[in-house]
Coordinates of C-alpha atoms in Angstrom, one line a residue:
M1 CA -33.5 -86.0 4.6
S2 CA -36.7 -86.8 5.0
I3 CA -38.4 -86.8 7.6
A4 CA -41.0 -88.1 9.0
D5 CA -44.2 -86.1 8.7
L6 CA -46.3 -86.4 11.7
V7 CA -44.7 -83.8 14.0
Y8 CA -45.5 -80.9 16.2
Y9 CA -44.6 -77.3 15.3
I10 CA -42.1 -74.1 17.2
G11 CA -40.7 -72.5 14.9
Q12 CA -37.4 -70.0 14.5
G13 CA -35.9 -68.6 11.3
K14 CA -34.6 -66.5 9.0
V15 CA -35.8 -63.4 7.3
Y16 CA -35.6 -61.8 3.7
A17 CA -38.2 -59.1 2.5
A18 CA -37.2 -58.6 -1.6
S19 CA -38.5 -55.5 -2.8
R20 CA -41.5 -55.9 -5.9
A21 CA -42.6 -53.9 -8.4
S22 CA -46.1 -53.1 -8.1
A23 CA -47.9 -55.7 -9.4
G24 CA -44.3 -56.4 -10.4
A25 CA -41.7 -58.8 -10.6
V26 CA -38.9 -58.6 -7.7
N27 CA -36.7 -56.1 -9.0
G28 CA -34.1 -56.8 -5.8
G29 CA -32.0 -58.6 -4.0
E30 CA -33.9 -60.7 -1.0
L31 CA -32.0 -58.6 2.3
F32 CA -32.6 -60.0 5.7
L33 CA -34.4 -58.3 8.9
G34 CA -32.3 -59.9 11.3
D35 CA -33.9 -61.4 14.4
V36 CA -37.9 -61.1 14.1
A37 CA -39.4 -62.5 17.1
E38 CA -43.1 -63.0 14.8
L39 CA -43.9 -64.0 11.8
K40 CA -47.6 -64.7 10.8
I41 CA -50.4 -65.4 8.0
N42 CA -53.7 -64.7 8.8
H43 CA -56.9 -65.7 7.0
A44 CA -59.2 -64.8 10.0
K45 CA -61.2 -62.0 7.4
Q46 CA -61.9 -64.5 5.9
D47 CA -65.8 -64.3 4.0
W48 CA -68.4 -67.1 4.5
Q49 CA -71.4 -67.0 3.0
M50 CA -74.2 -69.8 4.6
T51 CA -77.7 -70.6 3.6
E52 CA -80.4 -72.5 6.4
E53 CA -82.3 -75.1 4.8
N54 CA -86.1 -74.3 5.8
T55 CA -87.6 -77.3 5.1
T56 CA -86.6 -80.2 8.2
G57 CA -87.0 -77.7 11.0
F58 CA -84.3 -77.4 12.4
G59 CA -82.7 -74.7 10.0
G60 CA -79.5 -76.3 9.4
T61 CA -76.7 -75.4 6.9
A62 CA -77.6 -75.9 3.2
D63 CA -75.1 -74.6 1.8
A64 CA -71.2 -73.0 3.1
S65 CA -69.1 -71.1 -0.1
S66 CA -66.0 -69.1 1.0
V67 CA -66.6 -65.5 -1.6
A68 CA -63.8 -63.7 -0.2
I69 CA -60.4 -64.4 1.7
P70 CA -58.6 -61.5 2.5
I71 CA -55.0 -62.9 4.0
A72 CA -53.0 -60.6 6.5
V73 CA -49.3 -60.7 8.0
S74 CA -47.9 -59.4 10.4
L75 CA -44.4 -59.1 11.9
Q76 CA -42.3 -58.3 14.1
L77 CA -38.8 -56.7 13.6
K78 CA -36.7 -56.8 16.7
Q79 CA -33.4 -55.0 15.2
W80 CA -33.7 -51.3 14.0
S81 CA -31.7 -51.1 11.1
V82 CA -31.3 -48.8 8.3
A83 CA -33.4 -51.2 5.8
N84 CA -36.1 -52.1 8.4
L85 CA -37.0 -48.5 9.4
E86 CA -37.3 -47.5 5.9
K87 CA -40.4 -50.4 5.7
A88 CA -41.9 -49.3 9.2
V89 CA -41.9 -46.2 8.1
Y90 CA -42.3 -46.1 4.2
G91 CA -39.1 -44.0 4.4
T92 CA -36.1 -43.1 2.1
S93 CA -32.9 -43.0 3.4
S94 CA -29.6 -41.4 2.9
G95 CA -27.4 -44.1 3.1
A96 CA -25.0 -44.8 4.9
Q97 CA -22.3 -41.8 5.5
T98 CA -18.8 -41.4 6.1
S99 CA -16.6 -39.2 7.6
G100 CA -16.0 -35.3 6.4
T101 CA -15.3 -32.4 7.1
V102 CA -18.0 -29.2 7.0
T103 CA -16.9 -25.8 6.1
N104 CA -18.8 -22.5 6.9
E105 CA -21.7 -24.6 8.1
V106 CA -24.6 -21.1 9.7
F107 CA -27.2 -21.7 11.7
S108 CA -29.0 -19.8 15.0
G109 CA -26.8 -18.8 18.3
Y110 CA -29.3 -17.7 21.5
S111 CA -28.0 -17.0 24.7
G112 CA -29.2 -19.6 26.7
A113 CA -29.9 -22.6 24.8
S114 CA -28.6 -25.2 22.2
A115 CA -28.3 -25.7 18.9
H116 CA -27.4 -29.2 16.7
L117 CA -25.0 -29.5 14.2
A118 CA -25.6 -31.1 10.9
H119 CA -24.0 -34.5 11.1
L120 CA -23.7 -36.7 14.4
G121 CA -19.9 -37.6 16.0
V122 CA -18.1 -34.0 15.4
S123 CA -15.0 -33.1 16.8
S124 CA -12.8 -29.8 15.7
V125 CA -15.3 -28.0 16.2
S126 CA -14.4 -23.7 15.4
L127 CA -17.7 -21.5 16.0
K128 CA -17.7 -18.0 15.0
A129 CA -19.6 -15.6 15.4
N130 CA -21.5 -13.2 12.7
S131 CA -19.4 -13.8 9.7
S132 CA -17.4 -16.5 8.4
G133 CA -14.6 -13.7 9.8
G134 CA -16.1 -13.0 12.5
T135 CA -15.5 -13.4 16.0
A136 CA -13.9 -16.8 17.2
L137 CA -16.2 -18.3 20.2
V138 CA -14.7 -20.4 22.8
E139 CA -15.9 -23.5 24.4
G140 CA -16.1 -23.5 28.0
T141 CA -16.9 -19.8 27.7
D142 CA -19.4 -19.1 25.2
Y143 CA -20.3 -22.3 24.4
T144 CA -20.7 -25.7 26.1
L145 CA -20.2 -29.4 23.6
D146 CA -22.1 -32.8 23.0
P147 CA -19.4 -34.0 19.9
K148 CA -21.6 -37.3 20.2
F149 CA -25.3 -35.8 19.1
G150 CA -23.1 -31.9 17.7
L151 CA -25.5 -30.2 20.2
V152 CA -23.7 -27.2 20.8
T153 CA -25.0 -25.3 24.2
F154 CA -24.7 -21.7 24.4
L155 CA -23.8 -19.8 27.6
S156 CA -25.4 -16.7 28.9
S157 CA -22.3 -15.5 30.5
S158 CA -20.5 -15.2 27.5
A159 CA -19.9 -12.1 26.3
V160 CA -20.3 -12.9 22.1
V161 CA -23.8 -15.1 21.7
S162 CA -25.6 -12.3 24.4
G163 CA -30.0 -10.6 24.1
S164 CA -32.7 -12.0 23.4
G165 CA -32.0 -11.9 19.0
A166 CA -29.7 -14.5 17.0
V167 CA -26.3 -14.5 15.9
P168 CA -25.7 -15.5 13.2
I169 CA -22.9 -18.8 13.5
Y170 CA -20.1 -20.4 11.6
A171 CA -19.5 -24.1 12.1
N172 CA -16.4 -25.2 10.8
Y173 CA -15.7 -28.9 12.4
S174 CA -15.0 -32.8 10.9
Y175 CA -17.6 -35.5 11.6
E176 CA -17.4 -39.2 12.1
G177 CA -19.6 -42.0 9.6
Y178 CA -23.2 -43.1 10.4
N179 CA -24.9 -45.4 9.5
G180 CA -27.3 -42.9 7.0
S181 CA -30.3 -41.2 8.3
I182 CA -34.1 -42.2 7.7
A183 CA -37.2 -39.9 6.4
G184 CA -40.0 -40.7 7.0
I185 CA -43.4 -41.2 5.4
A186 CA -41.8 -40.0 2.2
S187 CA -42.0 -43.1 -0.4
Q188 CA -45.6 -44.2 -1.1
P189 CA -47.0 -48.1 0.5
P190 CA -43.5 -50.6 -0.9
E191 CA -44.6 -54.2 -1.6
Y192 CA -42.2 -57.8 -1.7
Q193 CA -41.4 -61.1 -1.9
I194 CA -40.9 -62.6 2.1
R195 CA -39.0 -65.2 2.9
L196 CA -38.7 -67.0 5.8
D197 CA -36.1 -70.0 6.3
G198 CA -36.7 -71.5 9.0
Y199 CA -36.5 -74.2 11.2
N200 CA -38.8 -76.3 13.0
V201 CA -37.0 -76.9 16.4
T202 CA -39.2 -80.4 17.8
V203 CA -37.5 -82.2 14.7
P204 CA -33.6 -82.4 15.0
D205 CA -32.6 -83.3 11.6
G206 CA -29.9 -85.8 13.2
A207 CA -27.1 -84.0 11.8
G208 CA -27.3 -80.9 15.0
S209 CA -30.0 -78.7 13.4
F210 CA -33.6 -79.1 12.7
A211 CA -36.5 -80.1 10.5
A212 CA -36.3 -77.2 7.2
V213 CA -39.6 -75.4 6.8
Q214 CA -39.4 -72.9 3.9
V215 CA -42.0 -69.5 3.6
T216 CA -42.4 -67.9 -0.1
I217 CA -45.2 -65.3 0.9
N218 CA -45.1 -63.5 -2.9
R219 CA -47.0 -60.2 -3.3
V220 CA -47.0 -58.1 0.4
K221 CA -47.8 -55.0 1.1
L222 CA -47.2 -53.6 4.6
K223 CA -48.9 -51.0 6.7
L224 CA -46.8 -48.5 8.8
S225 CA -46.2 -49.7 12.3
K226 CA -48.6 -48.5 14.4
E227 CA -46.5 -46.4 16.6
L228 CA -42.2 -46.6 17.0
D229 CA -40.9 -46.7 20.7
L230 CA -38.4 -44.3 21.2
L231 CA -38.3 -43.6 24.5
S232 CA -39.1 -46.6 26.6
K233 CA -37.2 -49.5 29.1
K234 CA -38.0 -52.1 27.3
Y235 CA -35.9 -53.6 24.1
G236 CA -38.2 -51.4 21.2
V237 CA -40.4 -53.7 18.4
L238 CA -41.2 -52.2 15.3
D239 CA -44.5 -54.6 14.8
L240 CA -45.8 -54.3 10.8
E241 CA -49.2 -55.4 9.4
G242 CA -49.5 -56.1 6.2
D243 CA -51.8 -57.4 3.2
I244 CA -50.5 -60.4 0.9
L245 CA -52.3 -59.4 -2.0
Y246 CA -52.6 -62.1 -5.3
D247 CA -49.4 -62.5 -7.7
S248 CA -50.6 -62.5 -11.5
T249 CA -47.5 -63.3 -12.4
A250 CA -46.8 -66.5 -10.4
P251 CA -46.9 -69.5 -13.1
V252 CA -49.5 -71.8 -13.5
G253 CA -49.7 -74.5 -11.2
T254 CA -48.1 -72.8 -8.1
S255 CA -50.3 -70.5 -5.2
P256 CA -50.7 -67.0 -6.1
Y257 CA -50.2 -66.1 -2.4
Y258 CA -47.7 -68.4 -0.8
T259 CA -46.2 -71.4 -0.2
I260 CA -44.6 -73.5 1.8
T261 CA -42.4 -76.9 1.3
K262 CA -41.3 -79.2 3.9
A263 CA -38.4 -80.9 5.2

C-alpha cells in the first residue's frame, strides 16, 4: 500500500548477504544473517574540495566540488552462525558434520596432562596405550573424560601413562553430529551483495505490520572483524566494517552503489 511520505524513521528488519565474484555477478543465493543490531552506510570520508574567493575581503567560498566519495558500511551481527563467522574471519567451513565413528585415532598422552580428541560430543570411548592392541586404559583409574569436548585427562596415578615422556594412545569412539569448524583467515577478502528487507516501525501499514523499506547494496568488500569476544559476560557481537565498491555491472540508469526503495 502507498503510505504518506512525510515520516520519521526507526529501522528494523532482516539482512541478507549473497556472494559475488570479484567485480562480477552474484554467484550465490541470499543467506539470512539472523538478528542484526546495526546496518549503516557511512559517507563521512567524502573528499570535498573548496576554493575561496579573494575579491571582496570576506574570503567566502567561491566553489566546492566533490572529488571522491568513499562509502563505508558497518554491520553488527548478533548471531554466531557458521556462515556469519566465515564472513567475520575470512574463514572456510568444514561443513556440518554428521555423527560417526573413529578407529585408531593416535595422539600422545602425558601423565597429569590433558589431550583433545578430534571431535566433539564423544561416546563409547576406548583407549589403548602404545599400539592398537596394547594395554587398555580404564576410565577413573588411568584417565577421566569430558565427552562434550572430547577431553581426555590422564591421571598422575596411572601405572600405564606414567613418567615424563609421551605415551602413544590409540582411541576408538563415536561422536555426535555438529555444525562444523571454521578455519580463520583461510580465504581472500570476499565480496557480497547485501540486502535489507526493513520496516519503518514509526509507520503502521494498516495490515498489522509496518511500512516496508528495502535497501540493496550492490557490492561490498568486508574487513576482518576487529575482535572476537570469546570470553565475556555480555552477548558477543560480530562487528563488521567494509567498503561499498563501484559496481560496473549495474544496469544503466540505476545506482552502481546502493538503492533505497520505500513503500
